Short mmCIF file of C-alpha atoms and ligand atoms in Angstrom, two decimals:
data_model
loop_
_atom_site.label_atom_id
_atom_site.label_comp_id
_atom_site.label_asym_id
_atom_site.label_seq_id
_atom_site.Cartn_x
_atom_site.Cartn_y
_atom_site.Cartn_z
CA VAL F 1 -100.73 -19.94 -42.47
CA ASN F 2 -103.42 -22.43 -41.47
CA GLU F 3 -105.76 -19.60 -40.43
CA GLN F 4 -105.14 -17.69 -43.65
CA LEU F 5 -105.86 -20.79 -45.67
CA PHE F 6 -109.12 -21.52 -43.84
CA GLY F 7 -110.13 -17.86 -44.24
CA ALA F 8 -109.62 -18.13 -48.01
CA LEU F 9 -111.48 -21.43 -48.10
CA GLU F 10 -114.38 -19.87 -46.25
CA SER F 11 -114.73 -17.05 -48.79
CA ALA F 12 -114.33 -19.45 -51.73
CA VAL F 13 -117.12 -21.69 -50.42
CA GLY F 14 -119.40 -18.72 -49.64
CA PRO F 15 -122.67 -18.97 -47.72
CA TRP F 16 -124.01 -22.40 -46.79
CA THR F 17 -127.25 -22.03 -48.68
CA PRO F 18 -129.73 -24.84 -49.43
CA ALA F 19 -128.39 -24.79 -53.02
CA LEU F 20 -124.87 -25.53 -51.75
CA LEU F 21 -126.18 -28.37 -49.61
CA ARG F 22 -128.05 -29.82 -52.59
CA CYS F 23 -124.83 -29.79 -54.65
CA LEU F 24 -123.01 -31.34 -51.75
CA THR F 25 -125.51 -34.17 -51.41
CA GLN F 26 -125.31 -34.82 -55.14
CA LEU F 27 -121.52 -34.76 -55.07
CA ARG F 28 -121.43 -37.29 -52.25
CA ASP F 29 -123.74 -39.56 -54.22
CA TRP F 30 -121.53 -39.18 -57.28
CA MET F 31 -118.48 -40.15 -55.26
CA GLY F 32 -120.24 -43.30 -54.06
CA ALA F 33 -123.08 -45.38 -55.45
CA ASP F 34 -124.14 -42.87 -58.12
CA ARG F 35 -120.67 -42.67 -59.65
CA GLU F 36 -121.92 -43.59 -63.13
CA ARG F 37 -124.03 -40.43 -63.29
CA ARG F 38 -121.27 -38.04 -62.39
CA LEU F 39 -120.58 -35.30 -64.95
CA SER F 40 -117.01 -35.59 -66.20
CA GLY F 41 -116.32 -31.86 -65.81
CA TYR F 42 -118.03 -31.58 -62.43
CA MET F 43 -115.27 -29.36 -61.10
CA ASN F 44 -116.10 -26.72 -63.71
CA GLN F 45 -119.61 -26.32 -62.27
CA GLU F 46 -119.63 -23.46 -59.79
CA GLY F 47 -121.98 -25.19 -57.31
CA HIS F 48 -120.13 -28.51 -57.34
CA LEU F 49 -116.74 -26.87 -57.02
CA ARG F 50 -117.98 -24.94 -53.99
CA ALA F 51 -119.46 -28.13 -52.57
CA TYR F 52 -116.16 -29.97 -53.15
CA MET F 53 -114.30 -27.26 -51.29
CA ALA F 54 -116.81 -27.35 -48.46
CA TYR F 55 -116.64 -31.11 -47.98
CA TYR F 56 -113.92 -33.05 -49.79
CA LEU F 57 -111.14 -30.53 -49.47
CA PRO F 58 -111.32 -30.48 -45.64
CA LEU F 59 -111.94 -34.23 -45.62
CA HIS F 60 -108.79 -34.96 -47.67
CA LEU F 61 -106.64 -32.13 -46.38
CA PRO F 62 -104.96 -34.11 -43.57
CA GLU F 63 -104.10 -37.12 -45.73
CA VAL F 64 -100.74 -36.24 -47.31
CA PHE F 65 -99.75 -34.50 -44.08
CA TRP F 66 -100.46 -37.66 -42.15
CA ILE F 67 -98.70 -39.93 -44.64
CA MET F 68 -95.54 -37.80 -44.47
CA ASP F 69 -95.68 -37.55 -40.72
CA GLN F 70 -95.70 -41.34 -40.37
CA ARG F 71 -92.22 -41.57 -41.93
CA ARG F 72 -90.98 -38.12 -41.23
CA SER F 73 -87.28 -38.71 -41.81
CA PHE F 74 -87.84 -40.29 -45.21
CA TRP F 75 -90.07 -37.53 -46.58
CA LYS F 76 -88.18 -34.72 -44.90
CA ASP F 77 -84.88 -35.70 -46.54
CA MET F 78 -86.43 -35.90 -49.98
CA HIS F 79 -85.32 -33.23 -52.44
CA VAL F 80 -88.50 -31.66 -53.82
CA GLU F 81 -87.76 -28.74 -56.07
CA ARG F 82 -90.61 -29.37 -58.47
CA LEU F 83 -93.87 -30.75 -57.18
CA VAL F 84 -96.57 -32.05 -59.52
CA ASP F 85 -100.18 -32.48 -58.44
CA VAL F 86 -102.09 -34.56 -60.99
CA GLY F 87 -105.89 -34.17 -60.85
CA CYS F 88 -105.18 -31.47 -58.32
CA GLY F 89 -108.80 -30.34 -57.91
CA PRO F 90 -108.66 -27.29 -55.62
CA GLY F 91 -105.07 -28.25 -54.71
CA THR F 92 -105.88 -30.47 -51.73
CA ALA F 93 -102.82 -32.73 -51.77
CA THR F 94 -100.40 -29.87 -52.44
CA LEU F 95 -101.94 -27.81 -49.64
CA SER F 96 -101.62 -30.76 -47.30
CA TYR F 97 -97.97 -31.18 -48.26
CA LEU F 98 -97.22 -27.47 -47.86
CA LEU F 99 -98.88 -27.44 -44.43
CA TRP F 100 -96.63 -30.33 -43.46
CA CYS F 101 -93.51 -28.56 -44.82
CA HIS F 102 -94.38 -25.54 -42.69
CA HIS F 103 -94.98 -27.83 -39.72
CA VAL F 104 -91.65 -29.66 -39.92
CA GLY F 105 -89.57 -26.80 -41.35
CA LYS F 106 -88.95 -28.44 -44.71
CA GLU F 107 -87.95 -26.25 -47.64
CA LEU F 108 -90.89 -25.45 -49.93
CA PRO F 109 -90.83 -26.48 -53.60
CA LYS F 110 -89.63 -23.81 -56.03
CA GLU F 111 -92.11 -24.89 -58.70
CA ILE F 112 -95.54 -26.39 -58.36
CA VAL F 113 -97.31 -27.91 -61.35
CA LEU F 114 -101.08 -28.02 -60.98
CA ALA F 115 -102.60 -30.45 -63.46
CA ASP F 116 -106.30 -31.05 -64.06
CA PHE F 117 -108.72 -31.02 -66.94
CA SER F 118 -110.94 -28.43 -65.30
CA ARG F 119 -109.87 -24.83 -65.85
CA LYS F 120 -111.91 -23.36 -63.01
CA VAL F 121 -110.37 -25.65 -60.45
CA LEU F 122 -106.81 -24.83 -61.56
CA GLU F 123 -107.34 -21.14 -60.85
CA GLN F 124 -108.90 -21.94 -57.52
CA ALA F 125 -106.04 -24.25 -56.56
CA ALA F 126 -103.45 -21.62 -57.47
CA GLY F 127 -105.18 -19.08 -55.20
CA PHE F 128 -104.89 -21.42 -52.22
CA VAL F 129 -101.38 -22.62 -53.03
CA LYS F 130 -100.05 -19.03 -53.19
CA ILE F 131 -101.08 -18.54 -49.57
CA LEU F 132 -98.84 -21.37 -48.39
CA ALA F 133 -96.04 -21.01 -50.94
CA PRO F 134 -96.04 -17.37 -52.08
CA GLU F 135 -92.66 -17.65 -53.74
CA ALA F 136 -93.22 -20.82 -55.70
CA ARG F 137 -93.65 -20.57 -59.45
CA ILE F 138 -97.01 -22.07 -60.33
CA VAL F 139 -97.36 -23.88 -63.64
CA PHE F 140 -100.74 -24.94 -65.03
CA GLU F 141 -101.08 -28.13 -67.00
CA ARG F 142 -104.60 -28.44 -68.36
CA GLY F 143 -105.79 -31.65 -69.96
CA GLU F 144 -106.04 -35.41 -69.64
CA TRP F 145 -103.36 -36.58 -67.20
CA SER F 146 -102.37 -39.73 -69.06
CA ARG F 147 -101.36 -37.63 -72.07
CA MET F 148 -99.23 -35.21 -70.12
CA ARG F 149 -95.54 -35.19 -70.95
CA ARG F 150 -92.31 -34.01 -69.36
CA LEU F 151 -93.87 -32.71 -66.19
CA ASP F 152 -90.51 -33.47 -64.64
CA GLY F 153 -91.56 -33.79 -61.01
CA ASP F 154 -89.42 -34.76 -58.04
CA LEU F 155 -92.62 -35.66 -56.25
CA ILE F 156 -95.93 -36.40 -57.93
CA PHE F 157 -99.27 -36.58 -56.18
CA MET F 158 -102.22 -38.38 -57.64
CA SER F 159 -104.82 -37.95 -54.97
CA HIS F 160 -108.34 -39.38 -55.44
CA VAL F 161 -107.89 -39.37 -59.21
CA LEU F 162 -107.38 -42.98 -60.30
CA ASN F 163 -110.82 -44.07 -59.10
CA GLU F 164 -112.30 -41.60 -61.60
CA GLU F 165 -111.20 -44.12 -64.26
CA GLY F 166 -113.71 -46.66 -62.92
CA GLY F 167 -113.11 -49.70 -60.73
CA GLY F 168 -112.79 -53.47 -60.83
CA PRO F 169 -110.55 -55.90 -62.74
CA ARG F 170 -111.08 -54.46 -66.21
CA ALA F 171 -110.57 -50.86 -65.11
CA ARG F 172 -107.39 -51.86 -63.26
CA GLU F 173 -105.58 -52.81 -66.39
CA GLY F 174 -106.61 -49.54 -68.02
CA LYS F 175 -105.24 -47.64 -65.04
CA GLN F 176 -102.01 -49.59 -65.18
CA ARG F 177 -101.57 -48.85 -68.88
CA LYS F 178 -102.20 -45.15 -68.32
CA LEU F 179 -99.83 -45.02 -65.36
CA ASP F 180 -97.11 -46.88 -67.25
CA ALA F 181 -97.39 -44.43 -70.13
CA PHE F 182 -97.45 -41.48 -67.76
CA LEU F 183 -94.25 -42.67 -66.09
CA ARG F 184 -92.56 -43.34 -69.42
CA PHE F 185 -93.28 -39.80 -70.65
CA GLY F 186 -90.67 -38.19 -68.43
CA ASN F 187 -93.13 -36.93 -65.86
CA LEU F 188 -91.11 -38.19 -62.91
CA ARG F 189 -87.46 -37.22 -62.50
CA GLU F 190 -84.93 -39.96 -61.88
CA GLY F 191 -85.08 -40.88 -58.24
CA GLY F 192 -88.47 -39.18 -57.94
CA THR F 193 -91.43 -40.37 -55.93
CA LEU F 194 -95.04 -40.96 -56.89
CA LEU F 195 -97.69 -40.90 -54.16
CA ILE F 196 -101.14 -42.23 -55.03
CA VAL F 197 -104.01 -41.72 -52.62
CA GLU F 198 -107.41 -43.27 -53.08
CA PRO F 199 -110.71 -43.53 -51.17
CA PRO F 200 -110.70 -46.30 -48.54
CA LEU F 201 -113.57 -48.18 -50.16
CA LYS F 202 -113.22 -51.76 -51.26
CA THR F 203 -113.04 -51.41 -55.06
CA PRO F 204 -110.64 -48.46 -55.43
CA THR F 205 -108.40 -49.87 -52.72
CA LEU F 206 -108.29 -53.40 -54.15
CA ASP F 207 -107.45 -51.80 -57.49
CA LEU F 208 -104.67 -49.83 -55.85
CA MET F 209 -103.28 -52.95 -54.17
CA TRP F 210 -103.28 -54.72 -57.49
CA LEU F 211 -101.54 -51.75 -59.13
CA ARG F 212 -99.04 -51.70 -56.31
CA ASP F 213 -98.02 -55.27 -57.06
CA ALA F 214 -98.03 -54.67 -60.80
CA LEU F 215 -95.83 -51.56 -60.51
CA SER F 216 -93.49 -53.38 -58.12
CA GLU F 217 -92.51 -55.66 -60.97
CA ASN F 218 -90.61 -52.73 -62.43
CA PRO F 219 -87.08 -53.37 -61.14
CA ASP F 220 -86.52 -49.64 -60.56
CA ALA F 221 -89.64 -49.14 -58.47
CA ARG F 222 -89.47 -49.39 -54.68
CA VAL F 223 -92.60 -49.22 -52.57
CA VAL F 224 -91.75 -46.84 -49.77
CA ALA F 225 -95.08 -46.50 -48.01
CA PRO F 226 -97.19 -47.79 -46.42
CA CYS F 227 -95.67 -51.24 -46.81
CA PRO F 228 -92.95 -52.42 -44.45
CA ALA F 229 -89.45 -52.65 -45.86
CA GLY F 230 -88.83 -55.42 -48.34
CA THR F 231 -92.44 -56.35 -49.10
CA LEU F 232 -92.41 -57.72 -52.62
CA VAL F 233 -96.01 -58.74 -53.02
CA CYS F 234 -98.85 -57.48 -50.85
CA PRO F 235 -99.76 -60.36 -48.52
CA LEU F 236 -103.21 -58.94 -47.88
CA ALA F 237 -103.98 -58.95 -51.61
CA ARG F 238 -102.36 -62.32 -52.23
CA GLN F 239 -104.38 -63.99 -49.56
CA LYS F 240 -107.58 -62.07 -50.31
CA LEU F 241 -107.88 -60.89 -46.76
CA GLY F 242 -109.53 -57.59 -47.44
CA TRP F 243 -108.19 -54.22 -48.34
CA CYS F 244 -105.50 -52.09 -46.81
CA TYR F 245 -106.40 -48.57 -45.79
CA SER F 246 -105.58 -46.04 -43.11
CA GLN F 247 -107.99 -44.56 -40.69
CA PRO F 248 -106.24 -42.16 -38.34
CA PRO F 249 -108.55 -40.64 -35.76
CA ARG F 250 -110.07 -37.39 -36.98
CA THR F 251 -108.74 -35.65 -33.86
CA PHE F 252 -105.47 -35.59 -35.78
CA ALA F 253 -107.09 -33.51 -38.54
CA ARG F 254 -108.79 -31.26 -36.05
CA ALA F 255 -105.42 -30.33 -34.63
CA LEU F 256 -104.65 -28.73 -38.01
CA GLY F 257 -107.50 -26.28 -37.42
CA LEU F 258 -110.25 -28.31 -39.03
CA ALA F 259 -112.47 -28.60 -35.95
CA PRO F 260 -114.87 -25.74 -36.89
CA TRP F 261 -115.24 -27.13 -40.44
CA ASP F 262 -116.02 -30.56 -39.13
CA GLN F 263 -118.60 -29.21 -36.73
CA ARG F 264 -120.30 -27.24 -39.46
CA LEU F 265 -120.31 -30.20 -41.83
CA GLU F 266 -121.66 -32.51 -39.17
CA ARG F 267 -124.46 -30.09 -38.35
CA ALA F 268 -125.33 -29.32 -41.97
CA LEU F 269 -125.27 -32.93 -43.20
CA ARG F 270 -126.32 -34.66 -39.97
CA ILE F 271 -123.34 -36.97 -40.17
CA GLU F 272 -120.47 -37.83 -37.86
CA LEU F 273 -116.93 -37.45 -39.18
CA THR F 274 -115.30 -39.75 -36.68
CA ASN F 275 -112.48 -41.32 -38.63
CA PRO F 276 -112.79 -41.18 -42.38
CA GLY F 277 -110.07 -43.18 -44.11
CA PHE F 278 -108.00 -43.37 -47.28
CA SER F 279 -105.69 -45.82 -48.96
CA TYR F 280 -102.34 -44.97 -50.47
CA VAL F 281 -99.09 -46.21 -51.91
CA ALA F 282 -95.84 -44.39 -52.62
CA PHE F 283 -93.15 -45.50 -55.05
CA THR F 284 -89.65 -44.22 -55.46
CA PHE F 285 -87.82 -44.87 -58.68
CA GLY F 286 -84.28 -45.01 -57.41
CA GLU F 287 -82.30 -46.12 -54.42
CA VAL F 288 -84.06 -45.87 -51.11
CA GLU F 289 -83.22 -46.59 -47.54
CA GLY F 290 -85.89 -48.54 -45.79
CA SER F 291 -87.10 -48.63 -42.25
CA LEU F 292 -88.31 -51.39 -39.98
CA TYR F 293 -91.90 -51.34 -38.88
CA SER F 294 -95.16 -53.19 -39.19
CA ILE F 295 -98.37 -51.61 -40.30
CA ALA F 296 -101.73 -52.21 -38.66
CA VAL F 297 -104.16 -53.66 -41.17
CA SER F 298 -106.96 -53.89 -38.66
CA ASP F 299 -107.81 -51.56 -35.83
CA GLU F 300 -108.14 -51.62 -32.08
CA THR F 301 -111.83 -52.38 -32.26
CA ARG F 302 -111.00 -55.81 -33.76
CA LYS F 303 -109.29 -58.01 -31.24
CA PRO F 304 -106.76 -59.24 -31.88
CA GLY F 305 -105.40 -56.66 -34.27
CA PHE F 306 -103.42 -57.77 -37.31
CA LEU F 307 -100.17 -56.36 -38.56
CA CYS F 308 -98.57 -56.54 -41.95
CA GLU F 309 -94.99 -57.50 -41.33
CA GLY F 310 -93.86 -57.48 -44.91
CA LYS F 311 -94.04 -61.07 -46.01
CA LYS F 312 -96.91 -62.03 -43.75
CA ILE F 313 -99.84 -60.75 -41.76
CA ALA F 314 -99.47 -61.59 -38.09
CA ARG F 315 -101.53 -61.24 -34.96
CA ALA F 316 -100.51 -58.17 -32.99
CA LYS F 317 -99.11 -58.97 -29.56
CA GLY F 318 -100.81 -56.00 -27.95
CA SER F 319 -103.60 -53.79 -29.22
CA VAL F 320 -102.91 -51.71 -32.33
CA PRO F 321 -103.46 -47.96 -32.17
CA PHE F 322 -105.63 -47.64 -35.28
CA ARG F 323 -105.82 -49.00 -38.79
CA GLY F 324 -102.90 -47.85 -40.90
CA ALA F 325 -100.64 -46.94 -37.98
CA TYR F 326 -96.97 -47.82 -38.20
CA VAL F 327 -96.11 -50.04 -35.30
CA LEU F 328 -92.48 -50.06 -34.32
CA GLY F 329 -91.08 -53.08 -32.55
CA LYS F 330 -88.82 -52.90 -29.52
CA GLY F 331 -85.67 -50.99 -30.31
CA GLU F 332 -86.90 -49.96 -33.77
CA LYS F 333 -87.29 -46.39 -34.81
CA ASP F 334 -88.20 -44.74 -38.06
CA SER F 335 -84.62 -44.53 -39.16
CA PRO F 336 -82.86 -45.96 -42.20
CA ARG F 337 -82.01 -49.64 -42.22
CA GLU F 338 -79.92 -51.68 -44.57
CA PRO F 339 -80.76 -50.60 -48.13
CA ALA F 340 -80.41 -54.27 -49.03
CA ALA F 341 -84.06 -54.66 -48.07
CA PHE F 342 -84.98 -52.74 -51.18
CA LYS F 343 -82.60 -54.30 -53.68
CA PRO F 344 -84.13 -55.25 -57.06
CA ARG F 345 -86.75 -57.85 -56.63
CA PRO F 346 -87.34 -61.05 -58.56
CA SER F 347 -90.64 -61.34 -60.39
CA PRO F 348 -93.33 -62.86 -58.18
CA ARG F 349 -93.68 -66.65 -58.39
CA PRO F 350 -96.89 -67.90 -60.04
CA ASP F 351 -98.42 -68.60 -56.66
CA GLN F 352 -97.71 -64.99 -55.72
CA ARG F 353 -99.52 -63.41 -58.63
CA PRO F 354 -101.36 -60.25 -57.69
CA ASP F 355 -104.73 -61.89 -58.29
CA GLY F 356 -103.86 -64.45 -55.63
CA ARG F 357 -105.78 -67.21 -57.42
CA ARG F 358 -103.16 -69.86 -56.97
CA SER F 359 -102.27 -69.04 -53.42
CA SER F 360 -103.31 -71.51 -50.79
CA SER F 361 -101.68 -69.78 -47.86
CA ARG F 362 -103.88 -69.16 -44.88
CA LEU F 363 -103.69 -66.65 -42.11
CA PRO F 364 -104.19 -67.56 -38.49
CA ASP F 365 -107.59 -65.85 -38.75
CA SER F 366 -108.62 -67.41 -42.05
CA GLY F 367 -112.09 -68.10 -40.69
CA ARG F 368 -112.62 -64.48 -39.81
CA LYS F 369 -114.20 -61.83 -41.96
CA PRO F 370 -111.98 -59.31 -43.76
CA PRO F 371 -111.51 -55.95 -42.04
CA LYS F 372 -114.70 -53.97 -41.52
CA LYS F 373 -115.75 -51.70 -44.37
CA PRO F 374 -115.05 -48.04 -43.70
CA LYS F 375 -117.99 -45.76 -42.98
CA PRO F 376 -119.63 -44.25 -46.07
CA ARG F 377 -117.88 -41.06 -47.09
C1 SAM J 401 -111.91 -36.30 -56.68
S1 SAM J 401 -111.02 -34.95 -57.35
C2 SAM J 401 -109.54 -34.99 -56.41
C3 SAM J 401 -109.02 -33.60 -56.17
C4 SAM J 401 -107.82 -33.55 -55.25
N1 SAM J 401 -106.68 -34.21 -55.83
C5 SAM J 401 -108.15 -34.12 -53.90
O1 SAM J 401 -107.45 -35.04 -53.45
O2 SAM J 401 -109.08 -33.63 -53.25
C6 SAM J 401 -110.47 -35.57 -58.89
C7 SAM J 401 -109.85 -34.47 -59.77
O3 SAM J 401 -109.20 -35.09 -60.86
C8 SAM J 401 -109.55 -34.44 -62.06
N2 SAM J 401 -109.51 -35.47 -63.10
C9 SAM J 401 -110.20 -36.62 -63.14
N3 SAM J 401 -109.87 -37.36 -64.20
C10 SAM J 401 -108.93 -36.64 -64.86
C11 SAM J 401 -108.21 -36.88 -66.06
N4 SAM J 401 -108.40 -37.99 -66.76
N5 SAM J 401 -107.32 -35.94 -66.45
C12 SAM J 401 -107.16 -34.80 -65.75
N6 SAM J 401 -107.82 -34.52 -64.59
C13 SAM J 401 -108.70 -35.43 -64.16
C14 SAM J 401 -110.96 -33.89 -61.82
O4 SAM J 401 -111.23 -32.77 -62.64
C15 SAM J 401 -110.88 -33.52 -60.34
O5 SAM J 401 -110.45 -32.21 -60.17
#
């Protein structure tokens, strides 16, 4: 199926003309410093849609796959009859999930809801999704995501969408309000899971960490990834130690069949796609069985590495594999532990507020700089 998908992607992108490269350069600017100038319906523009499929689709394609593969047993056991992809674009997150289902032999969803405000991109996404899930019923939901109702998903993806609402403290509250409303409107089934993925850059990730803590105050919400079991308030956010993102080596993506795409992109754009990153958080609204692990919040190039161990960030005893990796201690495996770790949480104490202003806690490396900024995307 991977080959079929890449074949379809190749024909959808078409020839790599100078016009395509111009759109691609503009799109990359719009996703970074030139964000303010981005057209709101950019996915409805033929050239920009093609450019997105040439660059961002392959860039993001491994993300959901990788997230699921980190906690295989948890995601594999999840009942996903109806999948909802909010701000689906050309279907990137759904495609990633379906590739992973094929990889691990998980049953495919029976219904897939593709939601976006761009009509063109919905049709494109459906074309790709049908290759990987030919029997699934595809439902289109066109419009503004925060006004969508009764989408009724077992699993909802929101991949690289929230940052389109802007960034920084004021935007955060707007995102929280929209998300709260979205969750209240019956879009997630009881016991369902919401997975939000964002770019690894400082502002969208700090916003996501803030949202993570804000959503955790809901007594029904359990953070299931990437945070270690039982983490009530993000210690990285509380102590203002930088931002938490994952940066698996790109070799992982290339194993999915992305090597030729990467080579072409690198040649065309004169860039190096070594290890682009992303940040994410997944919530389940129901009972969940946790697992013991730490997560690397710095990488092997920073010695010593640092691990989030739930309540605190600690120096890694050995080197950490890469930023965002789950690090299992001796005798631990990614298997369920006492559900007690996820029992309803008390509200954070004032000195644990998400903005961290009143916290005076210090890390062993408090004199050090926060983790290095990821490479420009
Ligand atoms: C950066 S793309 C992400 C596409 C895909 N999810 C991915 O991970 O590659 C953002 C998508 O969200 C859609 N979008 C942004 N804001 C939206 C909104 N308020 N309501 C509906 N769709 C929105 C855009 O049209 C675009 O297709």
